[in-house]
Short mmCIF file of C-alpha atoms and ligand atoms in Angstrom, two decimals:
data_model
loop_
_atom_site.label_atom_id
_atom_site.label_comp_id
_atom_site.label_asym_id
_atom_site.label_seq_id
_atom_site.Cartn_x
_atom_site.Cartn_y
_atom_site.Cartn_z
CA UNK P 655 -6.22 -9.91 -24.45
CA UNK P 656 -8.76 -7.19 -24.54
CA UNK P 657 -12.53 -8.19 -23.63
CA UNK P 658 -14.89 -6.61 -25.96
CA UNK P 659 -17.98 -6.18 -23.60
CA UNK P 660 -15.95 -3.97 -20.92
CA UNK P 661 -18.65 -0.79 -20.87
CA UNK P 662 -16.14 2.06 -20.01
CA UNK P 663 -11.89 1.21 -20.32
CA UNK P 664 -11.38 4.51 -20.38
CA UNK P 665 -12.57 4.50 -16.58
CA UNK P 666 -11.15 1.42 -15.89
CA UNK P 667 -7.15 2.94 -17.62
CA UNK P 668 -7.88 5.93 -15.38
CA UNK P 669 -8.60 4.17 -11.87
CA UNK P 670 -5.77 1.64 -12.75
CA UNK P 671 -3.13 4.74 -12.85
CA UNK P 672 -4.68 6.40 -10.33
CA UNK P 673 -3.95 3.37 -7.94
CA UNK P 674 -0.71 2.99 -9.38
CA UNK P 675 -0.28 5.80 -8.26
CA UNK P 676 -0.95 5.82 -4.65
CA UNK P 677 1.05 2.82 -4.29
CA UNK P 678 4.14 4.30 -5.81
CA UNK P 679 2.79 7.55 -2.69
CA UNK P 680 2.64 4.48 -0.29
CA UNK P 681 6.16 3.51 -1.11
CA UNK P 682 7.25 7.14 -1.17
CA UNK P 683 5.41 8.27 2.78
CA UNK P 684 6.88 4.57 4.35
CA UNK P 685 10.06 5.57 3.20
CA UNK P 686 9.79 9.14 4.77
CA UNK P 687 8.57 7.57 7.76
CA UNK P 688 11.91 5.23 7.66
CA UNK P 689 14.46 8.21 7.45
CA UNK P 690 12.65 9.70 10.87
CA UNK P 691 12.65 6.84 12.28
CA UNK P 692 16.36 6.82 11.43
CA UNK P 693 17.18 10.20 12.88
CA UNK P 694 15.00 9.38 16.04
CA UNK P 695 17.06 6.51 16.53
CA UNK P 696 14.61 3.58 16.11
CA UNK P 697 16.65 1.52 13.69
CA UNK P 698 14.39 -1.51 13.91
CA UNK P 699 11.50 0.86 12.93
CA UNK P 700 13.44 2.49 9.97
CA UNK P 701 13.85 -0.94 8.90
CA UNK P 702 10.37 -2.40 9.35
CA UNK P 703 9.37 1.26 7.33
CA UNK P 704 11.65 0.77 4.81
CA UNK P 705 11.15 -2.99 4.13
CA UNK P 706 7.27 -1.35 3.77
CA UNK P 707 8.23 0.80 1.30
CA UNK P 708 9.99 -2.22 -1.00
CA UNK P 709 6.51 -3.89 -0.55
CA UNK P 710 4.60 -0.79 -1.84
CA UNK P 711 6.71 -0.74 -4.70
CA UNK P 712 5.58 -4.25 -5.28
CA UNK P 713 1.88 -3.52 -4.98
CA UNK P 714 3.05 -0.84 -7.51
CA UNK P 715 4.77 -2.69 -10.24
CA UNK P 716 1.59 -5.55 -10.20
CA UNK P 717 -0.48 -2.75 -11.33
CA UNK P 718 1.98 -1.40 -13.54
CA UNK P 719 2.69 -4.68 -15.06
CA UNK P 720 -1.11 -5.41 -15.18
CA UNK P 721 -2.10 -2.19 -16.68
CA UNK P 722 0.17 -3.01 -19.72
CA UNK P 723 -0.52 -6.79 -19.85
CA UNK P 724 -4.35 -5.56 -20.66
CA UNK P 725 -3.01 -3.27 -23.37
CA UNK P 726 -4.32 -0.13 -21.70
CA UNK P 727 -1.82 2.90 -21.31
CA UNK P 728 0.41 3.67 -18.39
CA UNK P 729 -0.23 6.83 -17.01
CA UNK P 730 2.93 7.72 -14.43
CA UNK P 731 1.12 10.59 -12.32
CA UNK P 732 2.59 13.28 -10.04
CA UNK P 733 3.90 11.56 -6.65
CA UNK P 734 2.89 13.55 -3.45
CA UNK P 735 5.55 15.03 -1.35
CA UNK P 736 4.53 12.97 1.85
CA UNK P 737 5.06 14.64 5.60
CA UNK P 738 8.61 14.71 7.05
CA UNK P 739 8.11 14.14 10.92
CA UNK P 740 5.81 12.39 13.38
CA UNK P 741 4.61 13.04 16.99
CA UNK P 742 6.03 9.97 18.15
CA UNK P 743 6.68 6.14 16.93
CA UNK P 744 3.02 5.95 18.30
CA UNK P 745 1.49 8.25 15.98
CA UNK P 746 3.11 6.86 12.87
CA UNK P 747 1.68 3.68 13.60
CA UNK P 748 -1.45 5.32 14.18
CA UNK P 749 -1.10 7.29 10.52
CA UNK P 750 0.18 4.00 8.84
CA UNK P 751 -3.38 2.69 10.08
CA UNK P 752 -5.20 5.25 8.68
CA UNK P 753 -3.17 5.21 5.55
CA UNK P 754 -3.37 1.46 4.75
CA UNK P 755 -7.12 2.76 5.59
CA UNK P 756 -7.60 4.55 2.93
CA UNK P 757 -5.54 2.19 0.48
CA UNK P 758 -8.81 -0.51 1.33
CA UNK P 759 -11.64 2.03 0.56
CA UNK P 760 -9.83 2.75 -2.60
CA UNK P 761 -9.12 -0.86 -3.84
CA UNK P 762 -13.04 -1.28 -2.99
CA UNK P 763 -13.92 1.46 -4.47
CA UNK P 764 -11.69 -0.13 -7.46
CA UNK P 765 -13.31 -3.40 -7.38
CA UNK P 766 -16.91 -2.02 -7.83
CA UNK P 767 -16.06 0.17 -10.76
CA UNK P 768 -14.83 -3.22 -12.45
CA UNK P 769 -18.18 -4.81 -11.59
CA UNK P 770 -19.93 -1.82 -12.98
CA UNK P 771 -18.13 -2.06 -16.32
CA UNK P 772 -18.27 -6.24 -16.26
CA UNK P 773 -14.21 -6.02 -16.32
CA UNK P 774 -13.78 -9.72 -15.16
CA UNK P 775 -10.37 -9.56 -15.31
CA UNK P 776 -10.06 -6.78 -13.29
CA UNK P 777 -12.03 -7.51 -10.60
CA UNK P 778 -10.20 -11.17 -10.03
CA UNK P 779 -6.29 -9.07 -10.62
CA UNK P 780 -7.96 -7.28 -7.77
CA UNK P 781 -9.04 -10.19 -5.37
CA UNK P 782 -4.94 -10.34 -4.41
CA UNK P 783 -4.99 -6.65 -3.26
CA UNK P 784 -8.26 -7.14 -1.39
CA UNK P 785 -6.85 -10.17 0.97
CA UNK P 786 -3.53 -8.45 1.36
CA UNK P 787 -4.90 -5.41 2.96
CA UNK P 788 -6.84 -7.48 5.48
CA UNK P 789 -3.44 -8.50 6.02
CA UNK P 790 -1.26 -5.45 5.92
CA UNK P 791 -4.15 -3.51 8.11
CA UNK P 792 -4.15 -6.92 10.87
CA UNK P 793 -0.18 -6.76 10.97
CA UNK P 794 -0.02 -2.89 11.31
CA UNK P 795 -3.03 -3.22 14.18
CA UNK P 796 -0.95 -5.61 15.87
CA UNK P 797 2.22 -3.08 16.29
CA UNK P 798 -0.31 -0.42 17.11
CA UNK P 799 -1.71 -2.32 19.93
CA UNK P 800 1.57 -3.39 21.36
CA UNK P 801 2.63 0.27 21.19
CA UNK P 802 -0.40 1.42 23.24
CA UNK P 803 -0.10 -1.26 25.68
CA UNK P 804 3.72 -0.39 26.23
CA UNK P 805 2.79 3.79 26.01
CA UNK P 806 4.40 3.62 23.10
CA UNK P 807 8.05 4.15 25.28
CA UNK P 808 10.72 3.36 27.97
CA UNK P 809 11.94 -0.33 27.60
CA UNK P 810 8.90 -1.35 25.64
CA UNK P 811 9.46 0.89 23.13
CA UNK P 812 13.13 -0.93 22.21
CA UNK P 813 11.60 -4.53 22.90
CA UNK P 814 9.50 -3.17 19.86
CA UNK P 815 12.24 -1.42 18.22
CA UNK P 816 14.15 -4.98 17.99
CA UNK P 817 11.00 -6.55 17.46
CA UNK P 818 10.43 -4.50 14.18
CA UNK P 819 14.02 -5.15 12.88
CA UNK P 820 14.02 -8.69 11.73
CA UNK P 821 11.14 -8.17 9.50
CA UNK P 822 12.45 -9.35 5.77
CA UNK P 823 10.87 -8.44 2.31
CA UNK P 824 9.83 -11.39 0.55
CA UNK P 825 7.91 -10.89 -2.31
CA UNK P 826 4.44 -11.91 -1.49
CA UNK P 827 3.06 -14.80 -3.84
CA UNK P 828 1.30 -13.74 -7.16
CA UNK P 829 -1.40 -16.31 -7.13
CA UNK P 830 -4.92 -15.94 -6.99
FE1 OFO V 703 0.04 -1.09 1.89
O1 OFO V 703 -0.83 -1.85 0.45
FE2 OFO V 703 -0.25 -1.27 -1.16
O2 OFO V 703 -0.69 0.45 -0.82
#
């Protein structure tokens, strides 16, 4: 159902494919960053990356799903070819960081561009992205920090490594 005093949905379509977007790149880098885990040996990593990567895909589909439910028009952009190798399990932790980052400005940035076009609905389909990048940055802080304290090698590295292989994908819930 289509609200009639939305200032700009042209705006609003655009920034809703342009976040589709960089989850589908989130997906797409986690998953790169699970096949070198994989060929640095790090299997619990590769998992923890690639059970990442299902969740991206996720966060993708919501706005997919959303973006039609509103009766604007699904835009599937170009995906970014995302980097191949790392410096060390250290520095993709430290890149995930900075990644999941960027995905907060940007779902910020989203969430004022509904306010400035009164897009209601937007801005509370939005509320479940804002709390679950408090989470996603806390959880990927956490690894980070046990990596530095461990120097990110030696025995603490495949505490870690073990650590980071029982994580399971459940699909978060949907409710506000
Ligand atoms: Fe990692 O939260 Fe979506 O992108």
């Amino acid at each position: 159902m289509e609200s009639r005093i939305i200032m700009d949905k042209k705006r609003i379509e655009k920034q809703l494919n342009e976040q589709l977007n960089k989850e589908f790149y989130s997906s797409y880098l986690y998953l790169a960053m699970s096949a070198y885990c994989e060929s640095i040996s790090l299997p619990g990593f590769a998992h923890w990356m690639k059970t990442q990567a299902q969740e991206e895909l996720f966060h993708a589909m919501k706005f997919y799903d959303y973006i039609n439910e509103r009766g604007f028009k699904v835009d599937l952009l170009k995906i970014d070819e995302p980097e191949k190798e790392w410096e060390s399990p250290l520095n993709i932790f430290e890149e995930v960081l900075k990644h999941e980052q960027f995905i907060t400005d940007s779902i910020n940035n989203l969430v004022n561009i509904a306010e400035e076009e009164k897009d209601h609905a937007t801005r509370i389909f939005l509320n479940w992205f804002v709390s679950e990048q408090v989470e996603e940055e806390a959880s990927v802080d956490t690894i980070l920090q046990k990596l530095k304290l461990t120097g990110g090698k030696g025995s603490g590295l495949f505490m870690i490594d073990k650590e980071l292989s029982t994580r399971v994908f459940t699909p978060p819930a949907t409710e506000e």
